[in-house]
PDB file of C-alpha atoms in Angstrom:
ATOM      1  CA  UNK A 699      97.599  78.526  77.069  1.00 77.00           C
ATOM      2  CA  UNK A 700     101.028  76.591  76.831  1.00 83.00           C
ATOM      3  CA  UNK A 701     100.044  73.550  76.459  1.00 92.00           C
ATOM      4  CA  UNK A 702      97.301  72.226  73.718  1.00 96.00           C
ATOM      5  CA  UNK A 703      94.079  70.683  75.045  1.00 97.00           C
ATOM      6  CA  UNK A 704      94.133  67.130  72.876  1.00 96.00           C
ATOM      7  CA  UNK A 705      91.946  64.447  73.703  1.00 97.00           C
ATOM      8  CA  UNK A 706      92.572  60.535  73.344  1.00 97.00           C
ATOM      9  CA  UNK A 707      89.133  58.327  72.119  1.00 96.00           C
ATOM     10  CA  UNK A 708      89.670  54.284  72.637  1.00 95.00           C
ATOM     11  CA  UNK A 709      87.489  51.378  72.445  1.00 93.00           C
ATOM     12  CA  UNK A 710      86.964  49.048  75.392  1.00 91.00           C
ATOM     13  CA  UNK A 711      90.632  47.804  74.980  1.00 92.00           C
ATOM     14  CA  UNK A 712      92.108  51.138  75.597  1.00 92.00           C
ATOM     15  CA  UNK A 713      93.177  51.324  71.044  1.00 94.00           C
ATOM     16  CA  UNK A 714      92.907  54.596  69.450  1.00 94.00           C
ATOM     17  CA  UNK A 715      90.201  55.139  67.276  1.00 94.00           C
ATOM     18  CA  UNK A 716      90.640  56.925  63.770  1.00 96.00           C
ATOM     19  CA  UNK A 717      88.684  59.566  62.338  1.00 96.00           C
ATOM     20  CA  UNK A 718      86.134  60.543  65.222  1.00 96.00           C
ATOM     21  CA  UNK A 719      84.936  63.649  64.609  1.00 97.00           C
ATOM     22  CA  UNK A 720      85.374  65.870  68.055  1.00 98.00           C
ATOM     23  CA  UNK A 721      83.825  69.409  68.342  1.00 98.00           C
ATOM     24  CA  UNK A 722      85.025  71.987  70.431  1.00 98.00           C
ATOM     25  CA  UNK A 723      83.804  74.583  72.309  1.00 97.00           C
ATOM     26  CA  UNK A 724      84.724  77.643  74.583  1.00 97.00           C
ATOM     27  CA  UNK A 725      81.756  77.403  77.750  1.00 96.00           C
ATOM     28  CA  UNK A 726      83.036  79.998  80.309  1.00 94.00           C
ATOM     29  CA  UNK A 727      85.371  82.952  79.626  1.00 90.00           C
ATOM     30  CA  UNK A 728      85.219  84.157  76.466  1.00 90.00           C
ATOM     31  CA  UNK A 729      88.414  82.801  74.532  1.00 93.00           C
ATOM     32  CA  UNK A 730      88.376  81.084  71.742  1.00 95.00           C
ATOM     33  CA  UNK A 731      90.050  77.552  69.980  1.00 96.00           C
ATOM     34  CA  UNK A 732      91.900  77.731  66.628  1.00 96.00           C
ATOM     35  CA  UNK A 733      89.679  74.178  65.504  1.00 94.00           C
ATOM     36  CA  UNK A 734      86.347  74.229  66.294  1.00 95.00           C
ATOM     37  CA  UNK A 735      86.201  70.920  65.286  1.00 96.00           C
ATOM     38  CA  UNK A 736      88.862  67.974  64.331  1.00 97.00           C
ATOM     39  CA  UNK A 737      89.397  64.381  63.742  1.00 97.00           C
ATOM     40  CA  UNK A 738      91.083  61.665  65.270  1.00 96.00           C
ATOM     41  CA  UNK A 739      93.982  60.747  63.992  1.00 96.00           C
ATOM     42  CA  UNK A 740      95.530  56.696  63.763  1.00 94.00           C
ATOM     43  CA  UNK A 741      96.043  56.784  67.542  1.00 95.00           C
ATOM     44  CA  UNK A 742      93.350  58.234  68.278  1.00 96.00           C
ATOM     45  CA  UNK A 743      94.103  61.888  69.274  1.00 97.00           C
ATOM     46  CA  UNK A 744      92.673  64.984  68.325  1.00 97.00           C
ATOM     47  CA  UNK A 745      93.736  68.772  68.956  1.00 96.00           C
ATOM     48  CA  UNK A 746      92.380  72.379  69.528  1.00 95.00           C
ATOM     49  CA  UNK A 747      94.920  73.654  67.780  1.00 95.00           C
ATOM     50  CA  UNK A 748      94.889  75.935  70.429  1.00 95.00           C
ATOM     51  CA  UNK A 749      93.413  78.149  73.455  1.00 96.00           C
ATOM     52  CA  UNK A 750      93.766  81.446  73.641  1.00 96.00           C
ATOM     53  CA  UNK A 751      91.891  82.517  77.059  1.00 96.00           C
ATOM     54  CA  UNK A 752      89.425  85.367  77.188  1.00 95.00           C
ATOM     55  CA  UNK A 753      89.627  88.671  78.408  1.00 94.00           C
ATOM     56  CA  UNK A 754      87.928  87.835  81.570  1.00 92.00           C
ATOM     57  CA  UNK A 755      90.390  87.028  84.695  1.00 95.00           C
ATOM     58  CA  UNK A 756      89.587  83.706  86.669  1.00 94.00           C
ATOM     59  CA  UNK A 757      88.389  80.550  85.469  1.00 96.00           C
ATOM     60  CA  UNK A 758      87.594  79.236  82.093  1.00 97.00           C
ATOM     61  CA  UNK A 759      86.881  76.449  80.345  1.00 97.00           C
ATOM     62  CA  UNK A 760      86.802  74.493  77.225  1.00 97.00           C
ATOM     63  CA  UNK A 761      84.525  71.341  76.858  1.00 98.00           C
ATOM     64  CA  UNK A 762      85.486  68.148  73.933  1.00 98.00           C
ATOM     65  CA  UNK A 763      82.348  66.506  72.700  1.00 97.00           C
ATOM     66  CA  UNK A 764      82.260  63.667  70.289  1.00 96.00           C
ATOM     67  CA  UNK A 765      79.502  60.980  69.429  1.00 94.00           C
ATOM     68  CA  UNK A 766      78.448  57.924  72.301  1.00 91.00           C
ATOM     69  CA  UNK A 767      81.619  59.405  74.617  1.00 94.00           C
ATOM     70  CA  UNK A 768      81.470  61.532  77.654  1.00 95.00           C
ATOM     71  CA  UNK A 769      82.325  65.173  77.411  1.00 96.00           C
ATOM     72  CA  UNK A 770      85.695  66.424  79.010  1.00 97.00           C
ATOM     73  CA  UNK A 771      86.525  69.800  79.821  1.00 97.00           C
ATOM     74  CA  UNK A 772      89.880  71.315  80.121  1.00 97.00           C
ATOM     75  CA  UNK A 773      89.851  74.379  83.026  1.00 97.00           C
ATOM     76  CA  UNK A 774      92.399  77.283  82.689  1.00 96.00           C
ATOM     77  CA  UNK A 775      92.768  80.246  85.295  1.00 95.00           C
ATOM     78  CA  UNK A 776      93.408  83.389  83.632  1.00 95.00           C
ATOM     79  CA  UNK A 777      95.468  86.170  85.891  1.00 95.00           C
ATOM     80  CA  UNK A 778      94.781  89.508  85.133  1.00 96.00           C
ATOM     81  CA  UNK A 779      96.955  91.632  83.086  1.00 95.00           C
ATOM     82  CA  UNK A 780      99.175  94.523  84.030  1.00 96.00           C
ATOM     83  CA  UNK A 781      97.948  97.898  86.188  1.00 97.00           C
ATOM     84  CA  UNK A 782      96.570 100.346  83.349  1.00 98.00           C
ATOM     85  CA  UNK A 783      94.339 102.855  85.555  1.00 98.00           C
ATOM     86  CA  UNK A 784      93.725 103.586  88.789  1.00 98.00           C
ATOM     87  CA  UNK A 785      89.718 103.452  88.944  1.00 98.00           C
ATOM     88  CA  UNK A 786      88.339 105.732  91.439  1.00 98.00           C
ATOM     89  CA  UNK A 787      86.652 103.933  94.425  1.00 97.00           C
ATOM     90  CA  UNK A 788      85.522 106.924  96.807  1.00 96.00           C
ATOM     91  CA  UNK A 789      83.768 110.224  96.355  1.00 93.00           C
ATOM     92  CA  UNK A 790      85.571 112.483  93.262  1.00 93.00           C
ATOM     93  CA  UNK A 791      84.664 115.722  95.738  1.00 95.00           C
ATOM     94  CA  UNK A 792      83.953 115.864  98.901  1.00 96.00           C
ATOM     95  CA  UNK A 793      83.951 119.044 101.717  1.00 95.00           C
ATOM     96  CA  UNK A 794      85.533 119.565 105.226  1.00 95.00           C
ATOM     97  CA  UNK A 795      86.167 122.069 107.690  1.00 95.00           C
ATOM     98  CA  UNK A 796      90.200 123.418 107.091  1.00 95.00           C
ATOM     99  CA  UNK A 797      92.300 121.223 109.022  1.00 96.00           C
ATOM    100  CA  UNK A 798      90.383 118.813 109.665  1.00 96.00           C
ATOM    101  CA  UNK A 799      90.404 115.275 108.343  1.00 97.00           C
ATOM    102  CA  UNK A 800      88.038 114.253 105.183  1.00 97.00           C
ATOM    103  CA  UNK A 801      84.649 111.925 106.236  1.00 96.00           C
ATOM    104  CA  UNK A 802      86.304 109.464 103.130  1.00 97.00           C
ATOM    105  CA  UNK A 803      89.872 108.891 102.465  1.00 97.00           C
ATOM    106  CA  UNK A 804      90.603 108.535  98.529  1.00 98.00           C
ATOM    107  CA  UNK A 805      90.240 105.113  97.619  1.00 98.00           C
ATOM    108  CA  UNK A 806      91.062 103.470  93.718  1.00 98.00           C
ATOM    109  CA  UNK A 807      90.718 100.259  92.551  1.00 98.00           C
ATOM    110  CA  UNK A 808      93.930  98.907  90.036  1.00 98.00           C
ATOM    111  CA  UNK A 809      92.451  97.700  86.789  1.00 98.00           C
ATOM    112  CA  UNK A 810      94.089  96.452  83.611  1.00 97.00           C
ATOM    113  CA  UNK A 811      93.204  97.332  79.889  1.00 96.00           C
ATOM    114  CA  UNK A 812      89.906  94.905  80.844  1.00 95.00           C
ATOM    115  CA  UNK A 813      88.779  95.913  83.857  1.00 96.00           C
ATOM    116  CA  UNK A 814      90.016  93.023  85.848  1.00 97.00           C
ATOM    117  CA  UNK A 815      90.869  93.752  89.534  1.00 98.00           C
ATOM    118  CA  UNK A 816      95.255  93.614  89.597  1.00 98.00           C
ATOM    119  CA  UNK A 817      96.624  92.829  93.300  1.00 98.00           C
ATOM    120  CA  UNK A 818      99.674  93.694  95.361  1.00 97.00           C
ATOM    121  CA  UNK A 819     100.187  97.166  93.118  1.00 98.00           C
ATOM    122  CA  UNK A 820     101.834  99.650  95.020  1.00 98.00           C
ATOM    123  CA  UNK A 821      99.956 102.651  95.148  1.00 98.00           C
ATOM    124  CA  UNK A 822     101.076 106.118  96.033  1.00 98.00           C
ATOM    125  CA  UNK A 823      99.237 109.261  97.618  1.00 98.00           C
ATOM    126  CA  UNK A 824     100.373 112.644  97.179  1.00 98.00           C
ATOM    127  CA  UNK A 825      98.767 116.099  97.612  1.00 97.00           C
ATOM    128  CA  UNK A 826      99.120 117.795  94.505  1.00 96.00           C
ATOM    129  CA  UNK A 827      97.060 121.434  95.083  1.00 96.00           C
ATOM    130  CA  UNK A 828      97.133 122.972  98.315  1.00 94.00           C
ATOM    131  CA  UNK A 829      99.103 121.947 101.808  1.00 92.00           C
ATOM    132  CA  UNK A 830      97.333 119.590 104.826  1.00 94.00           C
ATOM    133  CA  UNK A 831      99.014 116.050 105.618  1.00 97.00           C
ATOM    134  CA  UNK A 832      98.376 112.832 104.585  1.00 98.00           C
ATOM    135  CA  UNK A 833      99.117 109.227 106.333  1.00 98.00           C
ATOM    136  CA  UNK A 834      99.531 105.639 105.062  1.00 97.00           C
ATOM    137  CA  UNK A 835     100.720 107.380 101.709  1.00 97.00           C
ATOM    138  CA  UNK A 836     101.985 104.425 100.230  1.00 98.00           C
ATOM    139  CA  UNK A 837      99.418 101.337  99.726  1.00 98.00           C
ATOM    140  CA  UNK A 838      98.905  97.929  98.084  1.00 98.00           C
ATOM    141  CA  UNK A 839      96.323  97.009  96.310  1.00 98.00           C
ATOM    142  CA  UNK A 840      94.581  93.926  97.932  1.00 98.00           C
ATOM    143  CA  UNK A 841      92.410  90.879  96.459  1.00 96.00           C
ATOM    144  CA  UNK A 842      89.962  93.231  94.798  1.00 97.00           C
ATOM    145  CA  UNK A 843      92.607  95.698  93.901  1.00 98.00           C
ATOM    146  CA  UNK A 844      91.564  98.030  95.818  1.00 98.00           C
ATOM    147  CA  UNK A 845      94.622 100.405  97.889  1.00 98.00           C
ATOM    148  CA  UNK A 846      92.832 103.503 100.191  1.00 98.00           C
ATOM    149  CA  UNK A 847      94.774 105.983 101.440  1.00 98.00           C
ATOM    150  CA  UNK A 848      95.211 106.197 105.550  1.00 98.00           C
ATOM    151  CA  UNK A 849      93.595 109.517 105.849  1.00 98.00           C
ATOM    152  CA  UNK A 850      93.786 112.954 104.424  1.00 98.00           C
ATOM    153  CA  UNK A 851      93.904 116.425 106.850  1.00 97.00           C
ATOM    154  CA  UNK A 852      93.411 119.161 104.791  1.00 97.00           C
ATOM    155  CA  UNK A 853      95.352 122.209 104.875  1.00 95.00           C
ATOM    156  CA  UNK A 854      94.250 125.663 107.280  1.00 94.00           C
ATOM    157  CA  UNK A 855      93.595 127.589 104.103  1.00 93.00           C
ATOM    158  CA  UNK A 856      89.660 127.318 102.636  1.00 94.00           C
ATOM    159  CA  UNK A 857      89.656 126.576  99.375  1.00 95.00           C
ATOM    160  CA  UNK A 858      90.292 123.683  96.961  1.00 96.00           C
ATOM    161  CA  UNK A 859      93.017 120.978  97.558  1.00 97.00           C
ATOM    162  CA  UNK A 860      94.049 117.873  95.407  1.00 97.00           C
ATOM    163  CA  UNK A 861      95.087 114.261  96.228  1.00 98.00           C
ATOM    164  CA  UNK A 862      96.564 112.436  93.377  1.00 98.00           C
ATOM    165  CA  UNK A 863      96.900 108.545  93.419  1.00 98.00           C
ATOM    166  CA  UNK A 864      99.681 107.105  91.258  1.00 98.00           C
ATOM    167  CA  UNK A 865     101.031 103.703  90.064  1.00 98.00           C
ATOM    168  CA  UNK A 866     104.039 102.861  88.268  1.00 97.00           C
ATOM    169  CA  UNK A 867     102.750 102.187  84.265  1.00 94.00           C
ATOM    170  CA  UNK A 868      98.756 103.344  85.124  1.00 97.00           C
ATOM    171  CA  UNK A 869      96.690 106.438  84.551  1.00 97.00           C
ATOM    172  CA  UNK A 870      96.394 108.352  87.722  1.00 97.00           C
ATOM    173  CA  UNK A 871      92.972 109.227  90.032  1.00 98.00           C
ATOM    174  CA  UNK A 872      92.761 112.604  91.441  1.00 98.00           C
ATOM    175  CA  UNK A 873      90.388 113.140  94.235  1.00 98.00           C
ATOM    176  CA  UNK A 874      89.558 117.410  94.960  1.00 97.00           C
ATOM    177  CA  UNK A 875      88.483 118.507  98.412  1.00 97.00           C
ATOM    178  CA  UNK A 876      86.845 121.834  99.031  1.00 96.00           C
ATOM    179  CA  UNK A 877      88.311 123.087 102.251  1.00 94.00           C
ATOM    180  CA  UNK A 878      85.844 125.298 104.330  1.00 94.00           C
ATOM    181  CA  UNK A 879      86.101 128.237 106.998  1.00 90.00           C
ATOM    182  CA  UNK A 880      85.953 126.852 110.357  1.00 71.00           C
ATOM    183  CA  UNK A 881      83.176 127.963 112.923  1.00 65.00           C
ATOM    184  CA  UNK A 882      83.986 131.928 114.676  1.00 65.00           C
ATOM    185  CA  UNK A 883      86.376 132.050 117.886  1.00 62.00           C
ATOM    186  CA  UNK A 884      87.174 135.759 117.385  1.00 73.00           C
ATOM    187  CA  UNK A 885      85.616 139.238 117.030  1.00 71.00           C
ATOM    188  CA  UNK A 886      88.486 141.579 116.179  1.00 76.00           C
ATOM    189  CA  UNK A 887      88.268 145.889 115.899  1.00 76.00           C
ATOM    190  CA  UNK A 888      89.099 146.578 112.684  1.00 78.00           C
ATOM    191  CA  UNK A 889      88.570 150.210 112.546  1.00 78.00           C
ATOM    192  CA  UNK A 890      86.588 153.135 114.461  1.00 71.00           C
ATOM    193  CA  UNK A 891      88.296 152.695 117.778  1.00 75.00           C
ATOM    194  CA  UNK A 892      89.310 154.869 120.677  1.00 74.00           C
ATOM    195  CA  UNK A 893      88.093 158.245 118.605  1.00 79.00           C
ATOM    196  CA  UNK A 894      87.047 161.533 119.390  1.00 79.00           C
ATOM    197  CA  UNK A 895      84.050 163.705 117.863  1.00 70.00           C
TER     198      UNK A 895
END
């Protein structure tokens, strides 16, 4: 954090007291203090050294304890980091009929290198084997990270087809749909007609 959590111990007059010992401690989030303990100096102040926040995104804290005086704690919110992978939210492989829509539209969550949800990434939908249409292509992640594509009509050929999800500095999410004959409309001659024996 930018600034260093430093606490102040005084008597009943408000004056610094010297050489208090004060003992520090990381209670929510993982991070750690460069002092785990420290002293106070002639005006009564003593330092962390330092708080570097855990890998966890949201809040932490850090709590000061020293001898006959109340505990303080300092809070901190940590923000995730930046978009590292697209996480896959929906079904890897699913099956429709050929040009019809899939029953669930690819869906990723944006992580960092942590795991922590990242919000308002723009995330883009493309099909990368096969032809059909897509809408609401383009996406942004919301609160949980999560983007999901509008919907997904696969091509009129059977067979496999390929939505990729992309995001500018993140490993990609493919999502594979198996693309099946439709129901029979037609019975066709194919050979053996209009002969003569």
């Amino acid at each position: 954090v930018g600034q260093i959590p430093t606490v102040r111990i005084t008597d009943q007059r408000g004056r610094g007291i010297r050489n208090v010992l004060v003992r520090w401690r990381v209670t929510a989030g993982g991070g750690r203090v460069v002092n785990d303990s420290s002293r106070t100096s002639s005006s009564g102040e003593a330092s962390s050294g330092g708080w570097t926040l855990g890998t966890i995104a949201g809040t932490q804290t850090l709590t000061a304890t020293a001898e006959g005086v109340p505990t303080v704690t300092f809070t901190a919110t940590a923000a995730p980091g930046p978009v590292a992978v697209l996480a896959r939210v929906s079904r890897e492989a699913q099956e429709a009929v050929v040009n019809t829509l899939v029953p669930e539209p690819p869906s990723v969550r944006a992580e960092d290198s942590f795991g922590n949800a990242v919000p308002n990434v723009p995330v883009s939908f493309s099909i990368s084997l096969g032809t059909g249409s897509l809408t609401g292509d383009v996406q942004t992640t919301n609160a949980s990270g999560i983007a999901t594509l509008g919907s997904w009509r696969l091509g009129t050929q059977a067979g496999q087809q390929i939505v990729r999800a992309t995001a500018l500095g993140a490993q990609g999410a493919a999502f594979l749909a198996t693309g099946l004959p439709g129901a029979p409309v037609q019975l066709i001659r194919i050979a053996g007609d209009d002969q003569q024996a």
